[in-house]
């Protein structure tokens, strides 16, 4: 009977969360936009009409037509196909970088809050040293040392954003570690790591989830900026940032070449931010009208 009540309570909590999440139309628009780009990235081999890296020097800088809906670039590659595959690159870099930063940052933030003392001091001083360097400048320096490419870029962007997660988790864990249920677990003989990961961590995840959803959009912007500068995704891999960089010289003669990938960056980031705001409101009882 008790298990049934627990299941019913969890189901009711999920329904409340979904109602709070999608009660605003802008959040629904953001969620639909994010889902659209995810599906485009997953189905890229099916949706792309051409090989994104296929060069045709006879068809350079063609205007949009029935054969090439968004025209071709300066190497004769189909712009629509490269935009479709660029969605996969942007989302992969954004999600991987945020996942790396979240896992490492959460771990060290939890350690700093739980053990305090010298452990806290060392971790926070390292974070402050990293945060003193702008994340884009740090990413550029690391790329100069380790090189670009999708995997390296995801790791580098993840490392450059770790301090934010450390600080967020530390602040939440400091508020939680003195709670009665944590003290009860300690009195029952639970070890430090059991207390950290079964009692403290689950009750600190809400702001971390919100931060992750909003950080994906920021990471995609940084990746696009680095690719625009030519130090991000390696050629000839399709990247929205590098497409904007290649197309800027043809804005007057072939504007779609640069405007289309730039519009995709803007729409995806806006949708991610709208969806992240909705998750924040749904997870905070004060913002969804609960006492």
Coordinates of C-alpha atoms in Angstrom, one line a residue:
X1 CA 0.0 0.0 0.0
X2 CA 2.8 2.3 0.9
X3 CA 4.6 1.6 -2.4
X4 CA 1.4 2.4 -4.3
X5 CA 1.1 5.7 -2.6
X6 CA 4.7 6.5 -3.4
X7 CA 4.2 5.7 -7.1
X8 CA 1.0 7.8 -7.2
X9 CA 2.9 10.7 -5.5
X10 CA 5.7 10.5 -8.0
X11 CA 3.3 10.4 -10.9
X12 CA 1.4 13.4 -9.5
X13 CA 4.7 15.3 -9.1
X14 CA 5.6 14.6 -12.7
X15 CA 2.2 15.9 -13.8
X16 CA 2.6 19.1 -11.8
X17 CA 6.1 19.6 -13.2
X18 CA 4.8 19.2 -16.8
X19 CA 1.9 21.5 -16.3
X20 CA 4.1 24.1 -14.8
X21 CA 6.7 23.7 -17.5
X22 CA 4.3 24.1 -20.4
X23 CA 1.9 26.6 -19.0
X24 CA 3.5 29.4 -21.0
X25 CA 3.4 29.4 -24.8
X26 CA 6.9 30.7 -25.2
X27 CA 8.2 27.7 -23.4
X28 CA 6.3 25.4 -25.7
X29 CA 7.8 27.3 -28.7
X30 CA 11.2 26.8 -27.2
X31 CA 10.7 23.1 -26.6
X32 CA 9.4 22.5 -30.1
X33 CA 12.4 24.4 -31.5
X34 CA 14.9 22.4 -29.5
X35 CA 13.1 19.1 -30.5
X36 CA 13.2 20.2 -34.1
X37 CA 16.9 20.8 -34.2
X38 CA 17.5 17.5 -32.3
X39 CA 15.5 15.6 -34.8
X40 CA 17.4 17.4 -37.7
X41 CA 20.7 16.4 -36.1
X42 CA 19.7 12.8 -35.6
X43 CA 18.1 12.4 -39.1
X44 CA 20.8 14.4 -40.9
X45 CA 21.9 11.5 -43.2
X46 CA 18.2 11.1 -44.2
X47 CA 17.3 14.8 -44.5
X48 CA 20.4 16.1 -46.3
X49 CA 19.9 16.0 -50.1
X50 CA 23.7 16.0 -50.8
X51 CA 26.9 15.0 -49.2
X52 CA 27.8 18.1 -47.1
X53 CA 31.5 17.8 -48.1
X54 CA 31.0 17.1 -51.8
X55 CA 32.8 19.8 -53.8
X56 CA 31.7 20.9 -57.3
X57 CA 33.8 23.8 -58.6
X58 CA 31.3 24.2 -61.6
X59 CA 28.5 25.1 -59.2
X60 CA 30.1 27.6 -56.9
X61 CA 28.0 30.3 -55.3
X62 CA 24.7 29.3 -57.0
X63 CA 21.6 31.1 -56.0
X64 CA 18.8 29.2 -54.2
X65 CA 17.0 26.9 -56.7
X66 CA 14.9 23.7 -56.8
X67 CA 18.1 21.8 -57.1
X68 CA 19.8 23.6 -54.2
X69 CA 17.2 25.1 -51.9
X70 CA 19.7 27.4 -50.2
X71 CA 22.2 27.6 -53.0
X72 CA 25.8 26.5 -52.9
X73 CA 28.9 27.9 -51.2
X74 CA 32.3 29.0 -52.6
X75 CA 33.3 25.4 -53.1
X76 CA 30.0 24.3 -54.7
X77 CA 28.8 22.4 -51.6
X78 CA 25.1 22.4 -50.9
X79 CA 24.4 25.0 -48.2
X80 CA 21.2 23.2 -46.9
X81 CA 23.1 19.9 -46.5
X82 CA 25.9 21.6 -44.5
X83 CA 23.4 23.4 -42.3
X84 CA 21.7 20.1 -41.5
X85 CA 25.0 18.5 -40.6
X86 CA 26.0 21.6 -38.8
X87 CA 23.1 21.1 -36.4
X88 CA 24.6 17.8 -35.4
X89 CA 28.0 19.4 -34.7
X90 CA 26.7 22.3 -32.7
X91 CA 24.4 20.1 -30.5
X92 CA 27.1 17.5 -30.0
X93 CA 29.7 20.0 -28.9
X94 CA 27.2 21.8 -26.6
X95 CA 25.8 18.7 -24.9
X96 CA 29.2 17.0 -24.5
X97 CA 30.9 20.2 -23.1
X98 CA 28.1 20.8 -20.6
X99 CA 28.0 17.1 -19.6
X100 CA 31.8 17.2 -18.9
X101 CA 31.6 20.5 -17.0
X102 CA 28.6 19.3 -15.0
X103 CA 30.0 15.9 -13.9
X104 CA 33.4 17.3 -12.9
X105 CA 32.1 20.5 -11.4
X106 CA 29.4 18.8 -9.4
X107 CA 31.9 16.3 -8.0
X108 CA 34.4 18.9 -6.8
X109 CA 31.6 21.3 -5.6
X110 CA 30.2 18.5 -3.5
X111 CA 33.7 17.7 -2.1
X112 CA 34.3 21.3 -1.3
X113 CA 31.0 21.8 0.6
X114 CA 31.0 18.5 2.4
X115 CA 34.6 18.4 3.7
X116 CA 35.3 22.1 4.0
X117 CA 38.6 23.3 5.4
X118 CA 41.7 22.8 3.3
X119 CA 39.8 20.8 0.6
X120 CA 37.3 23.7 0.2
X121 CA 40.1 26.3 0.1
X122 CA 42.2 24.5 -2.5
X123 CA 39.2 23.8 -4.8
X124 CA 37.8 27.3 -4.6
X125 CA 41.2 29.0 -5.2
X126 CA 41.7 26.9 -8.3
X127 CA 38.2 27.8 -9.5
X128 CA 38.9 31.5 -8.9
X129 CA 42.1 31.3 -10.8
X130 CA 40.4 29.7 -13.8
X131 CA 37.5 32.2 -13.6
X132 CA 39.9 35.1 -13.7
X133 CA 40.5 34.2 -17.3
X134 CA 37.6 34.8 -19.8
X135 CA 36.3 31.4 -20.9
X136 CA 36.7 32.3 -24.6
X137 CA 40.3 33.3 -24.1
X138 CA 41.0 30.2 -22.1
X139 CA 39.4 28.0 -24.8
X140 CA 41.5 29.7 -27.5
X141 CA 44.7 29.1 -25.5
X142 CA 43.8 25.4 -24.9
X143 CA 43.0 24.9 -28.6
X144 CA 46.3 26.4 -29.5
X145 CA 48.0 23.8 -27.3
X146 CA 45.8 20.7 -27.9
X147 CA 44.3 21.5 -31.3
X148 CA 40.7 21.8 -32.5
X149 CA 38.3 19.2 -33.7
X150 CA 34.9 18.2 -32.3
X151 CA 36.2 16.0 -29.4
X152 CA 39.0 18.4 -28.3
X153 CA 36.6 21.4 -28.6
X154 CA 34.0 19.7 -26.5
X155 CA 36.5 18.8 -23.8
X156 CA 38.1 22.3 -23.8
X157 CA 34.8 24.1 -23.6
X158 CA 33.7 21.8 -20.8
X159 CA 36.9 22.4 -18.8
X160 CA 36.6 26.2 -19.2
X161 CA 33.1 26.2 -17.7
X162 CA 33.7 23.8 -14.8
X163 CA 34.1 26.6 -12.1
X164 CA 30.5 27.7 -12.5
X165 CA 29.2 24.3 -11.7
X166 CA 31.6 24.0 -8.7
X167 CA 30.4 27.2 -7.2
X168 CA 26.7 26.4 -7.8
X169 CA 27.0 22.9 -6.3
X170 CA 29.0 24.1 -3.4
X171 CA 26.4 26.7 -2.5
X172 CA 23.5 24.3 -2.7
X173 CA 25.4 21.5 -0.8
X174 CA 26.3 23.9 2.0
X175 CA 22.6 24.6 2.5
X176 CA 21.7 20.9 2.4
X177 CA 24.4 19.2 4.4
X178 CA 23.0 20.4 7.7
X179 CA 19.4 19.1 7.0
X180 CA 17.8 16.6 9.4
X181 CA 17.7 13.8 6.9
X182 CA 21.5 14.1 6.4
X183 CA 22.1 14.0 10.2
X184 CA 19.8 11.0 10.4
X185 CA 21.8 9.2 7.7
X186 CA 25.0 10.0 9.6
X187 CA 23.6 8.6 12.8
X188 CA 22.6 5.4 11.0
X189 CA 26.3 4.9 10.1
X190 CA 26.3 6.0 6.5
X191 CA 29.7 6.8 5.1
X192 CA 30.7 10.2 3.7
X193 CA 30.3 9.3 0.1
X194 CA 27.0 7.5 0.7
X195 CA 25.7 10.7 2.4
X196 CA 27.0 12.9 -0.4
X197 CA 25.5 10.9 -3.3
X198 CA 22.3 9.5 -1.8
X199 CA 21.2 12.4 0.6
X200 CA 22.8 15.6 -0.5
X201 CA 23.3 15.4 -4.3
X202 CA 19.7 14.5 -5.2
X203 CA 18.4 17.5 -3.3
X204 CA 20.8 19.9 -5.0
X205 CA 20.1 19.0 -8.6
X206 CA 17.4 21.4 -9.5
X207 CA 19.6 24.5 -10.0
X208 CA 22.2 22.4 -11.8
X209 CA 19.6 21.1 -14.3
X210 CA 18.6 24.7 -15.0
X211 CA 22.2 25.8 -15.4
X212 CA 22.8 22.9 -17.8
X213 CA 19.9 23.8 -20.1
X214 CA 21.0 27.4 -20.3
X215 CA 24.7 26.6 -20.6
X216 CA 24.2 24.5 -23.8
X217 CA 23.1 27.6 -25.7
X218 CA 26.1 29.6 -24.4
X219 CA 28.5 26.8 -25.3
X220 CA 27.0 26.6 -28.9
X221 CA 27.6 30.4 -29.2
X222 CA 31.2 30.0 -28.1
X223 CA 31.8 27.1 -30.5
X224 CA 30.3 29.1 -33.3
X225 CA 32.6 32.1 -32.4
X226 CA 35.7 29.9 -32.3
X227 CA 34.8 28.2 -35.6
X228 CA 34.1 31.7 -37.1
X229 CA 37.7 32.6 -36.2
X230 CA 39.0 29.4 -37.8
X231 CA 40.2 27.7 -34.6
X232 CA 37.2 25.5 -33.8
X233 CA 35.8 22.7 -35.8
X234 CA 38.3 21.4 -38.3
X235 CA 37.8 21.8 -42.1
X236 CA 35.9 20.4 -44.0
X237 CA 33.4 19.4 -41.2
X238 CA 30.2 21.4 -41.5
X239 CA 29.9 24.0 -38.7
X240 CA 27.6 26.9 -38.6
X241 CA 30.3 29.3 -37.3
X242 CA 32.7 28.4 -40.1
X243 CA 29.9 28.7 -42.6
X244 CA 29.2 32.3 -41.4
X245 CA 32.9 33.0 -41.6
X246 CA 33.1 31.7 -45.2
X247 CA 30.0 33.5 -46.3
X248 CA 30.8 37.0 -44.9
X249 CA 32.8 37.8 -48.0
X250 CA 29.7 37.2 -50.1
X251 CA 27.0 39.0 -48.2
X252 CA 26.2 41.3 -51.1
X253 CA 26.3 38.7 -53.8
X254 CA 25.1 35.6 -52.0
X255 CA 23.6 36.6 -48.6
X256 CA 21.9 33.3 -47.9
X257 CA 25.3 31.6 -47.6
X258 CA 26.1 33.5 -44.4
X259 CA 22.6 34.5 -43.1
X260 CA 21.1 31.0 -43.1
X261 CA 23.6 29.4 -40.7
X262 CA 23.7 32.6 -38.6
X263 CA 19.9 32.5 -38.3
X264 CA 20.1 28.8 -37.2
X265 CA 22.5 29.7 -34.4
X266 CA 20.3 32.5 -33.2
X267 CA 17.1 30.4 -33.3
X268 CA 18.6 27.4 -31.6
X269 CA 20.1 29.5 -28.8
X270 CA 16.9 31.4 -28.2
X271 CA 14.9 28.2 -28.1
X272 CA 17.3 26.7 -25.6
X273 CA 17.1 29.8 -23.4
X274 CA 13.3 29.8 -23.5
X275 CA 13.2 26.1 -22.6
X276 CA 15.7 26.6 -19.8
X277 CA 13.6 29.5 -18.4
X278 CA 10.6 27.2 -18.4
X279 CA 12.5 24.4 -16.5
X280 CA 13.7 27.0 -14.0
X281 CA 10.1 28.2 -13.3
X282 CA 8.8 24.6 -13.1
X283 CA 11.4 23.5 -10.6
X284 CA 11.0 26.6 -8.3
X285 CA 7.8 26.4 -6.3
X286 CA 7.9 30.2 -5.7
X287 CA 7.9 30.9 -9.5
X288 CA 5.1 28.4 -10.2
X289 CA 2.8 29.9 -7.6
X290 CA 3.3 27.3 -4.8
X291 CA 4.0 28.2 -1.2

